Amino acid sequence: MPESELVRFENEGGIGVITVDNPPVNALSPGVPQGITAAIDKGNADPAVKAMVLIGAGRSFIAGADIRQFGRGPATPPPARRHYDVSDQSPKPIVAAIHGYALGGGLETALACHYRVAVPSAKVGLPEVQIGILPGAGGTQRLPRLVGPKVALEMITSGRHVPAAEAQRLGIIDEIVPEGQLKEAAIAFARKVADKRPLPVIREHDEKLAEAKSDPGMFDAFRKSIARRARNQRAPYACIEAVEAAVKLPFDEGIAVERRLFEEQVNSEEAKALRYAFFAEREAQKLPDLPRDIQLRPTDTAAVVGAGTMGGGIAMSFADYGYSVKITDSTKEALERGMQRIRANYETSVKRGSLSAEEMEQRLARIEPVTDYDALGDCDLVIEAVFEQIPVKQEVWKKIDAAMKPGALLFSNTSGINIDIMANETKRPEDVAGTHFFAPANVMKLFEVVKGTKSAPDVIATAMALGRKIGKVSALAGNTDGFVANRSRGPFSVEMNLLVEEGALPEQIDKVMVDFGYPVGPFVVSDISGLDIGYDVRQRRKAENSNYRGAPIADRIVEAGRLGQKTGKGWYRYEPGDRTPHPDPEVARIIKETVAELSIAQHDFTDEEILKRLLFASVNEACKILDEGKALRASDVDVMWLYGFGFPRYRGGLMFWADTIGVREVYNQIAAWHQRYGERWAPSPLLRRLAESGAPLREAKTDRLR
Ligand code: 3H9
């Protein structure tokens, strides 16, 4: 087979250097495996070549199979000789030289080499489970032989990226070489081992598998341990089954099991949804009306105004990613309380073992409390996170404008106030945008960037990049009431309350949503957030609008002193010091009384009705948002639901999930509920158009925000 353009072969003083060059991440796209095979053959055929080095050009070794190729019609028949078989059967040693990422098929390729060297910043892993599949190029058979089945199970079912130093401790990497000198060091390593025989071929070593033979219950115990997080999914169990096969069967039979499971899994609904989520997340980073090479503004130093729960969480988000951040509040006491809360949050992580005491001190040292705005002036960016009241915001924004240096980025963490109101308090509305964090701000990954009427393109582009720098997933929203995430979630909350009035209990609704895949049900989420916030909003709305219907049961719950977990009771009751929700007869009584007073007829609901009432309401709203040009893509809405609200990733996202039901069916149901329940279910014109054309919801998009 001729050497492909994607893979080069050069003889460097007796060492055959095989370079994979398939930007951006050297995925194993068609041509790459064939190129590697041809290069290995060439090295083996040339007497002048003593050993080989396999290396990646650009920023990475090999990030895995080309995910875009999956699910595209019938699988192309595998090549007669797979590159990893050719590799581990090579009579001359091959050294994998790893920088950037060796993931999935990339690590599997490296495991089929005889040796692996890596630079300290490299990461390795088998993340296939995160896209709903299992390693399908021998990873489930080779990794357990190298590191033992226990470690392999953990790595393969979590899919985590393992840093080079840990990979070396585990025995995956043979030698760590200096950063920036990978090729030279790998060539030197190859020279050193060129004449060493026998070659270390992983498939020939079963010693590490003994660990499972002496502990036959290991696999069932592992299945039990992942049952909660893996519910409704098949891929994690397929991973376990394949590793179990590695222990119980000879290598080639184990490979056959892996292959069968891979073929079963790759076209599953779960894999399609997870692949979609992978690309949706990346698509959300692209701003179609901006040049890709737009000059970003500096974001090295940050400031936060407001040391409440949100402000503190935002400051922690920066400190967690190595940024220095200043924080201020209106009074010294509020600032001190805020700093104490930050410390207490970090201490909880230390107690849980997810953070070292030393790291906590380093992070705390990055957060500097300051008592006046002038001390913030030099920062590259400021995020305002003060009380959600327009007069308070206006006053703060005047001070921000007066204090910040020219060119500084001025962001607001408002969750519901029009960004333009803040921008108009400044003399530089073009520097202002929304950066909406989700509670708890240091944990939740969604970073909703809100474009105000005058936000400059470079401000938006910098905000999007900033989110990624602090470990978040950015997504762009237009300036509409509630922006995109909360606005699309709003009707879900309305329906939750109405369902309770109509006869479903909070615990039934929560169970439906947890069974669907949410980590916790929506009523428990309300109890965690505190019921008083929603109550205050409803009271304000009532005062502004006499037709506002509100949520009478939720109001009664709050008026009975049940504010959620913080008062030990809300929609549920809680035992002191325990967050387990217990259904409470008093809640059932409040519901019954309120419903009787309002003369609402109650009836039983099926689980399916509950699910559809909640989610279809939001699908319809998301369509309205898209139709108004307030979101760029339906897939952006999905990204927001995945990272802002805990929507189960293996269902793709709100709009992807709706497509699995079918756009026509969704439309017909919404139209029927429009007849039955009235205006709030009026179908969005976009939804109607899509239903007429049969085009998928998830592909709805607009070119620029309006
Ligand atoms: C596998 O290997 C199966 C085998 O076991 C069996 C085979 C038989 N394919 O994320 P980024 C694109 S399954 C296609 O923004 P970063 C990505 O879409 C695979 N495209 O960069 C983006 O394109 P665009 C197992 C891919 O630096 C661009 O590259 N491997 C792939 O933030 C840059 O990506 C994985 O699951 C791919 N495999 O993160 C790893 N990977 O610019 C998946 C990336 O057009 N990849 N692209 O939007 C990742 O986790 C991250 O991309 C990585 C880099 C950590 C590598």
PDB file of C-alpha atoms in Angstrom, residues 47-273:
ATOM      1  CA  PRO A  47      17.761  -2.902   6.730  1.00  0.00           C
ATOM      2  CA  ALA A  48      19.095   0.586   7.524  1.00  0.00           C
ATOM      3  CA  VAL A  49      16.239   1.107   9.996  1.00  0.00           C
ATOM      4  CA  LYS A  50      16.856  -0.389  13.442  1.00  0.00           C
ATOM      5  CA  ALA A  51      13.789   0.885  15.327  1.00  0.00           C
ATOM      6  CA  MET A  52      10.866   3.248  14.785  1.00  0.00           C
ATOM      7  CA  VAL A  53       9.253   6.221  16.508  1.00  0.00           C
ATOM      8  CA  LEU A  54       5.562   7.027  16.019  1.00  0.00           C
ATOM      9  CA  ILE A  55       4.821  10.691  16.659  1.00  0.00           C
ATOM     10  CA  GLY A  56       2.106  13.250  15.926  1.00  0.00           C
ATOM     11  CA  ALA A  57       2.642  16.556  14.108  1.00  0.00           C
ATOM     12  CA  GLY A  58       1.119  19.735  15.531  1.00  0.00           C
ATOM     13  CA  ARG A  59      -0.472  19.924  18.937  1.00  0.00           C
ATOM     14  CA  SER A  60      -1.132  16.288  19.729  1.00  0.00           C
ATOM     15  CA  PHE A  61      -0.217  12.648  19.339  1.00  0.00           C
ATOM     16  CA  ILE A  62      -3.524  11.049  18.200  1.00  0.00           C
ATOM     17  CA  ALA A  63      -6.883  12.047  19.748  1.00  0.00           C
ATOM     18  CA  GLY A  64      -8.614   8.844  18.645  1.00  0.00           C
ATOM     19  CA  ALA A  65     -10.812   7.586  15.873  1.00  0.00           C
ATOM     20  CA  ASP A  66     -12.444  10.236  13.712  1.00  0.00           C
ATOM     21  CA  ILE A  67     -15.758  10.620  15.512  1.00  0.00           C
ATOM     22  CA  ARG A  68     -17.351  12.239  12.464  1.00  0.00           C
ATOM     23  CA  GLN A  69     -17.044   8.919  10.654  1.00  0.00           C
ATOM     24  CA  PHE A  70     -19.196   7.069  13.181  1.00  0.00           C
ATOM     25  CA  GLY A  71     -22.822   6.409  12.365  1.00  0.00           C
ATOM     26  CA  ARG A  72     -22.402   7.283   8.686  1.00  0.00           C
ATOM     27  CA  GLY A  73     -24.233   4.415   7.099  1.00  0.00           C
ATOM     28  CA  PRO A  74     -22.875   0.873   6.948  1.00  0.00           C
ATOM     29  CA  ALA A  75     -19.462   0.429   8.530  1.00  0.00           C
ATOM     30  CA  THR A  76     -16.624   0.269   6.030  1.00  0.00           C
ATOM     31  CA  PRO A  77     -15.102  -3.214   6.164  1.00  0.00           C
ATOM     32  CA  PRO A  78     -11.989  -3.260   8.352  1.00  0.00           C
ATOM     33  CA  PRO A  79      -8.670  -3.304   6.509  1.00  0.00           C
ATOM     34  CA  ALA A  80      -7.185  -6.765   5.979  1.00  0.00           C
ATOM     35  CA  ARG A  81      -4.341  -5.798   8.333  1.00  0.00           C
ATOM     36  CA  ARG A  82      -5.128  -3.472  11.229  1.00  0.00           C
ATOM     37  CA  HIS A  83      -2.353  -1.021  12.052  1.00  0.00           C
ATOM     38  CA  TYR A  84      -2.223  -2.048  15.709  1.00  0.00           C
ATOM     39  CA  ASP A  85      -1.742  -5.715  14.788  1.00  0.00           C
ATOM     40  CA  VAL A  86       0.974  -4.703  12.353  1.00  0.00           C
ATOM     41  CA  SER A  87       2.509  -2.621  15.115  1.00  0.00           C
ATOM     42  CA  ASP A  88       2.677  -5.202  17.886  1.00  0.00           C
ATOM     43  CA  GLN A  89       3.800  -7.880  15.442  1.00  0.00           C
ATOM     44  CA  SER A  90       6.585  -5.665  14.137  1.00  0.00           C
ATOM     45  CA  PRO A  91       9.961  -7.409  14.436  1.00  0.00           C
ATOM     46  CA  LYS A  92      11.609  -4.031  15.040  1.00  0.00           C
ATOM     47  CA  PRO A  93      10.741  -2.011  18.136  1.00  0.00           C
ATOM     48  CA  ILE A  94       8.330   0.890  17.844  1.00  0.00           C
ATOM     49  CA  VAL A  95       8.276   3.749  20.344  1.00  0.00           C
ATOM     50  CA  ALA A  96       5.156   5.901  20.646  1.00  0.00           C
ATOM     51  CA  ALA A  97       6.196   9.503  21.348  1.00  0.00           C
ATOM     52  CA  ILE A  98       3.314  11.275  23.050  1.00  0.00           C
ATOM     53  CA  HIS A  99       2.541  14.958  23.467  1.00  0.00           C
ATOM     54  CA  GLY A 100      -0.849  16.647  23.765  1.00  0.00           C
ATOM     55  CA  TYR A 101      -3.355  13.824  23.842  1.00  0.00           C
ATOM     56  CA  ALA A 102      -3.240  10.079  23.252  1.00  0.00           C
ATOM     57  CA  LEU A 103      -6.922   9.293  23.550  1.00  0.00           C
ATOM     58  CA  GLY A 104      -9.142   6.424  22.488  1.00  0.00           C
ATOM     59  CA  GLY A 105      -7.769   4.889  19.287  1.00  0.00           C
ATOM     60  CA  GLY A 106      -4.716   7.112  19.890  1.00  0.00           C
ATOM     61  CA  LEU A 107      -3.827   5.427  23.163  1.00  0.00           C
ATOM     62  CA  GLU A 108      -4.789   2.085  21.661  1.00  0.00           C
ATOM     63  CA  THR A 109      -2.290   2.723  18.872  1.00  0.00           C
ATOM     64  CA  ALA A 110       0.342   3.574  21.486  1.00  0.00           C
ATOM     65  CA  LEU A 111      -0.478   0.420  23.480  1.00  0.00           C
ATOM     66  CA  ALA A 112       0.205  -1.634  20.376  1.00  0.00           C
ATOM     67  CA  CYS A 113       3.679  -0.081  20.208  1.00  0.00           C
ATOM     68  CA  HIS A 114       6.469  -1.673  22.244  1.00  0.00           C
ATOM     69  CA  TYR A 115       7.335   1.420  24.263  1.00  0.00           C
ATOM     70  CA  ARG A 116       5.745   4.739  25.155  1.00  0.00           C
ATOM     71  CA  VAL A 117       7.517   7.963  26.050  1.00  0.00           C
ATOM     72  CA  ALA A 118       5.735  11.236  26.784  1.00  0.00           C
ATOM     73  CA  VAL A 119       6.332  14.852  27.726  1.00  0.00           C
ATOM     74  CA  PRO A 120       5.072  15.938  31.178  1.00  0.00           C
ATOM     75  CA  SER A 121       2.083  17.866  29.791  1.00  0.00           C
ATOM     76  CA  ALA A 122       0.752  14.884  27.814  1.00  0.00           C
ATOM     77  CA  LYS A 123      -2.507  13.171  28.725  1.00  0.00           C
ATOM     78  CA  VAL A 124      -3.663   9.676  27.915  1.00  0.00           C
ATOM     79  CA  GLY A 125      -7.021   7.960  28.266  1.00  0.00           C
ATOM     80  CA  LEU A 126      -9.780   5.876  26.789  1.00  0.00           C
ATOM     81  CA  PRO A 127     -12.704   8.344  26.743  1.00  0.00           C
ATOM     82  CA  GLU A 128     -14.910   6.303  24.391  1.00  0.00           C
ATOM     83  CA  VAL A 129     -17.541   5.795  27.091  1.00  0.00           C
ATOM     84  CA  GLN A 130     -18.177   9.535  27.005  1.00  0.00           C
ATOM     85  CA  ILE A 131     -19.379   9.203  23.451  1.00  0.00           C
ATOM     86  CA  GLY A 132     -21.451   6.134  24.231  1.00  0.00           C
ATOM     87  CA  ILE A 133     -19.088   3.453  22.958  1.00  0.00           C
ATOM     88  CA  LEU A 134     -16.181   1.371  24.245  1.00  0.00           C
ATOM     89  CA  PRO A 135     -12.601   1.229  23.055  1.00  0.00           C
ATOM     90  CA  GLY A 136     -12.737  -0.769  19.847  1.00  0.00           C
ATOM     91  CA  ALA A 137      -9.114  -1.051  18.842  1.00  0.00           C
ATOM     92  CA  GLY A 138      -7.886  -3.446  21.499  1.00  0.00           C
ATOM     93  CA  GLY A 139      -7.878  -0.994  24.416  1.00  0.00           C
ATOM     94  CA  THR A 140     -10.108  -3.154  26.607  1.00  0.00           C
ATOM     95  CA  GLN A 141      -7.741  -6.093  26.108  1.00  0.00           C
ATOM     96  CA  ARG A 142      -4.344  -4.405  26.227  1.00  0.00           C
ATOM     97  CA  LEU A 143      -4.874  -1.889  29.048  1.00  0.00           C
ATOM     98  CA  PRO A 144      -5.874  -4.498  31.689  1.00  0.00           C
ATOM     99  CA  ARG A 145      -2.790  -6.525  30.749  1.00  0.00           C
ATOM    100  CA  LEU A 146      -0.637  -3.443  31.299  1.00  0.00           C
ATOM    101  CA  VAL A 147      -2.147  -1.883  34.438  1.00  0.00           C
ATOM    102  CA  GLY A 148      -4.356  -4.625  35.881  1.00  0.00           C
ATOM    103  CA  PRO A 149      -8.137  -4.956  35.464  1.00  0.00           C
ATOM    104  CA  LYS A 150      -9.053  -2.746  38.429  1.00  0.00           C
ATOM    105  CA  VAL A 151      -7.267   0.351  37.169  1.00  0.00           C
ATOM    106  CA  ALA A 152      -8.364  -0.432  33.618  1.00  0.00           C
ATOM    107  CA  LEU A 153     -12.008  -0.624  34.686  1.00  0.00           C
ATOM    108  CA  GLU A 154     -11.788   2.722  36.418  1.00  0.00           C
ATOM    109  CA  MET A 155     -10.038   4.380  33.476  1.00  0.00           C
ATOM    110  CA  ILE A 156     -12.284   2.906  30.802  1.00  0.00           C
ATOM    111  CA  THR A 157     -15.623   3.444  32.527  1.00  0.00           C
ATOM    112  CA  SER A 158     -14.778   7.014  33.550  1.00  0.00           C
ATOM    113  CA  GLY A 159     -12.952   7.924  30.352  1.00  0.00           C
ATOM    114  CA  ARG A 160     -10.824  10.359  32.303  1.00  0.00           C
ATOM    115  CA  HIS A 161      -7.672  11.922  30.885  1.00  0.00           C
ATOM    116  CA  VAL A 162      -4.699  10.638  32.869  1.00  0.00           C
ATOM    117  CA  PRO A 163      -1.738  13.041  33.202  1.00  0.00           C
ATOM    118  CA  ALA A 164       1.665  11.750  32.059  1.00  0.00           C
ATOM    119  CA  ALA A 165       3.177  11.453  35.551  1.00  0.00           C
ATOM    120  CA  GLU A 166       0.289   9.288  36.761  1.00  0.00           C
ATOM    121  CA  ALA A 167       0.382   7.285  33.545  1.00  0.00           C
ATOM    122  CA  GLN A 168       4.051   6.588  34.212  1.00  0.00           C
ATOM    123  CA  ARG A 169       3.286   5.420  37.766  1.00  0.00           C
ATOM    124  CA  LEU A 170       0.621   3.108  36.364  1.00  0.00           C
ATOM    125  CA  GLY A 171       3.069   1.666  33.849  1.00  0.00           C
ATOM    126  CA  ILE A 172       1.415   3.096  30.743  1.00  0.00           C
ATOM    127  CA  ILE A 173       4.340   5.420  30.011  1.00  0.00           C
ATOM    128  CA  ASP A 174       7.871   4.033  30.143  1.00  0.00           C
ATOM    129  CA  GLU A 175       9.724   7.317  30.310  1.00  0.00           C
ATOM    130  CA  ILE A 176       8.900  10.994  30.721  1.00  0.00           C
ATOM    131  CA  VAL A 177      11.080  13.157  28.492  1.00  0.00           C
ATOM    132  CA  PRO A 178      11.710  16.912  28.591  1.00  0.00           C
ATOM    133  CA  GLU A 179       8.980  19.187  27.302  1.00  0.00           C
ATOM    134  CA  GLY A 180       9.753  20.471  23.805  1.00  0.00           C
ATOM    135  CA  GLN A 181      12.310  17.732  23.082  1.00  0.00           C
ATOM    136  CA  LEU A 182       9.984  14.848  22.390  1.00  0.00           C
ATOM    137  CA  LYS A 183      11.274  13.811  18.988  1.00  0.00           C
ATOM    138  CA  GLU A 184      14.978  13.877  19.888  1.00  0.00           C
ATOM    139  CA  ALA A 185      14.336  12.089  23.195  1.00  0.00           C
ATOM    140  CA  ALA A 186      12.139   9.445  21.549  1.00  0.00           C
ATOM    141  CA  ILE A 187      14.799   8.827  18.885  1.00  0.00           C
ATOM    142  CA  ALA A 188      17.432   8.481  21.621  1.00  0.00           C
ATOM    143  CA  PHE A 189      15.142   6.070  23.495  1.00  0.00           C
ATOM    144  CA  ALA A 190      14.576   4.056  20.292  1.00  0.00           C
ATOM    145  CA  ARG A 191      18.355   3.797  19.779  1.00  0.00           C
ATOM    146  CA  LYS A 192      18.751   2.547  23.320  1.00  0.00           C
ATOM    147  CA  VAL A 193      16.222  -0.274  22.868  1.00  0.00           C
ATOM    148  CA  ALA A 194      16.898  -1.029  19.197  1.00  0.00           C
ATOM    149  CA  ASP A 195      18.684  -4.323  19.862  1.00  0.00           C
ATOM    150  CA  LYS A 196      16.811  -5.407  22.968  1.00  0.00           C
ATOM    151  CA  ARG A 197      14.921  -8.694  22.582  1.00  0.00           C
ATOM    152  CA  PRO A 198      12.401 -10.099  23.301  1.00  0.00           C
ATOM    153  CA  LEU A 199      10.251  -7.105  22.462  1.00  0.00           C
ATOM    154  CA  PRO A 200       7.726  -6.155  25.142  1.00  0.00           C
ATOM    155  CA  VAL A 201       4.401  -6.980  23.487  1.00  0.00           C
ATOM    156  CA  ILE A 202       1.468  -6.283  25.799  1.00  0.00           C
ATOM    157  CA  ARG A 203      -0.797  -8.956  24.365  1.00  0.00           C
ATOM    158  CA  GLU A 204       1.707 -11.623  25.408  1.00  0.00           C
ATOM    159  CA  HIS A 205       1.595 -10.691  29.100  1.00  0.00           C
ATOM    160  CA  ASP A 206      -1.191 -12.024  31.308  1.00  0.00           C
ATOM    161  CA  GLU A 207       0.468 -11.623  34.724  1.00  0.00           C
ATOM    162  CA  LYS A 208      -1.524  -8.553  35.745  1.00  0.00           C
ATOM    163  CA  LEU A 209      -4.815 -10.289  34.975  1.00  0.00           C
ATOM    164  CA  ALA A 210      -4.249 -12.601  37.965  1.00  0.00           C
ATOM    165  CA  GLU A 211      -5.594  -9.875  40.241  1.00  0.00           C
ATOM    166  CA  ALA A 212      -9.101 -10.507  38.890  1.00  0.00           C
ATOM    167  CA  LYS A 213      -8.776 -14.268  39.022  1.00  0.00           C
ATOM    168  CA  SER A 214      -8.254 -14.055  42.784  1.00  0.00           C
ATOM    169  CA  ASP A 215     -11.191 -11.631  43.099  1.00  0.00           C
ATOM    170  CA  PRO A 216     -13.968 -13.035  40.890  1.00  0.00           C
ATOM    171  CA  GLY A 217     -16.600 -10.726  42.421  1.00  0.00           C
ATOM    172  CA  MET A 218     -14.690  -7.670  41.166  1.00  0.00           C
ATOM    173  CA  PHE A 219     -16.776  -7.127  38.050  1.00  0.00           C
ATOM    174  CA  ASP A 220     -20.168  -7.392  39.731  1.00  0.00           C
ATOM    175  CA  ALA A 221     -18.996  -5.133  42.515  1.00  0.00           C
ATOM    176  CA  PHE A 222     -17.857  -2.626  39.905  1.00  0.00           C
ATOM    177  CA  ARG A 223     -21.199  -2.813  38.110  1.00  0.00           C
ATOM    178  CA  LYS A 224     -22.952  -2.036  41.386  1.00  0.00           C
ATOM    179  CA  SER A 225     -20.630   0.855  42.137  1.00  0.00           C
ATOM    180  CA  ILE A 226     -21.476   2.650  38.887  1.00  0.00           C
ATOM    181  CA  ALA A 227     -25.195   1.785  38.853  1.00  0.00           C
ATOM    182  CA  ARG A 228     -26.395   5.252  39.807  1.00  0.00           C
ATOM    183  CA  ARG A 229     -24.296   7.335  37.464  1.00  0.00           C
ATOM    184  CA  ALA A 230     -24.609   4.834  34.613  1.00  0.00           C
ATOM    185  CA  ARG A 231     -28.374   4.437  34.788  1.00  0.00           C
ATOM    186  CA  ASN A 232     -30.181   4.233  31.450  1.00  0.00           C
ATOM    187  CA  GLN A 233     -26.833   3.699  29.710  1.00  0.00           C
ATOM    188  CA  ARG A 234     -25.310   0.656  28.131  1.00  0.00           C
ATOM    189  CA  ALA A 235     -21.795   1.797  27.214  1.00  0.00           C
ATOM    190  CA  PRO A 236     -20.293   1.655  30.736  1.00  0.00           C
ATOM    191  CA  TYR A 237     -21.541  -1.926  31.075  1.00  0.00           C
ATOM    192  CA  ALA A 238     -20.197  -2.858  27.651  1.00  0.00           C
ATOM    193  CA  CYS A 239     -16.814  -1.531  28.828  1.00  0.00           C
ATOM    194  CA  ILE A 240     -16.956  -3.789  31.892  1.00  0.00           C
ATOM    195  CA  GLU A 241     -18.021  -6.783  29.826  1.00  0.00           C
ATOM    196  CA  ALA A 242     -15.074  -6.287  27.499  1.00  0.00           C
ATOM    197  CA  VAL A 243     -12.558  -6.022  30.351  1.00  0.00           C
ATOM    198  CA  GLU A 244     -14.109  -9.128  31.893  1.00  0.00           C
ATOM    199  CA  ALA A 245     -13.514 -10.877  28.576  1.00  0.00           C
ATOM    200  CA  ALA A 246      -9.863  -9.816  28.752  1.00  0.00           C
ATOM    201  CA  VAL A 247      -9.576 -11.687  32.024  1.00  0.00           C
ATOM    202  CA  LYS A 248     -11.550 -14.771  31.049  1.00  0.00           C
ATOM    203  CA  LEU A 249     -10.636 -15.347  27.416  1.00  0.00           C
ATOM    204  CA  PRO A 250      -7.480 -15.631  25.334  1.00  0.00           C
ATOM    205  CA  PHE A 251      -6.422 -12.338  23.715  1.00  0.00           C
ATOM    206  CA  ASP A 252      -7.894 -12.910  20.246  1.00  0.00           C
ATOM    207  CA  GLU A 253     -11.233 -14.083  21.618  1.00  0.00           C
ATOM    208  CA  GLY A 254     -11.317 -11.055  23.911  1.00  0.00           C
ATOM    209  CA  ILE A 255     -10.713  -8.840  20.886  1.00  0.00           C
ATOM    210  CA  ALA A 256     -13.667 -10.495  19.150  1.00  0.00           C
ATOM    211  CA  VAL A 257     -15.917  -9.727  22.144  1.00  0.00           C
ATOM    212  CA  GLU A 258     -14.704  -6.119  22.153  1.00  0.00           C
ATOM    213  CA  ARG A 259     -15.419  -5.812  18.436  1.00  0.00           C
ATOM    214  CA  ARG A 260     -18.919  -7.261  18.754  1.00  0.00           C
ATOM    215  CA  LEU A 261     -19.789  -4.936  21.637  1.00  0.00           C
ATOM    216  CA  PHE A 262     -18.326  -1.975  19.731  1.00  0.00           C
ATOM    217  CA  GLU A 263     -20.451  -2.710  16.661  1.00  0.00           C
ATOM    218  CA  GLU A 264     -23.560  -3.049  18.835  1.00  0.00           C
ATOM    219  CA  GLN A 265     -22.880   0.187  20.625  1.00  0.00           C
ATOM    220  CA  VAL A 266     -21.675   2.538  17.893  1.00  0.00           C
ATOM    221  CA  ASN A 267     -25.093   3.033  16.298  1.00  0.00           C
ATOM    222  CA  SER A 268     -27.090   3.037  19.553  1.00  0.00           C
ATOM    223  CA  GLU A 269     -29.320   5.984  20.489  1.00  0.00           C
ATOM    224  CA  GLU A 270     -27.029   6.618  23.424  1.00  0.00           C
ATOM    225  CA  ALA A 271     -23.947   6.904  21.207  1.00  0.00           C
ATOM    226  CA  LYS A 272     -25.753   9.151  18.708  1.00  0.00           C
ATOM    227  CA  ALA A 273     -26.891  11.473  21.493  1.00  0.00           C
TER     228      ALA A 273
END
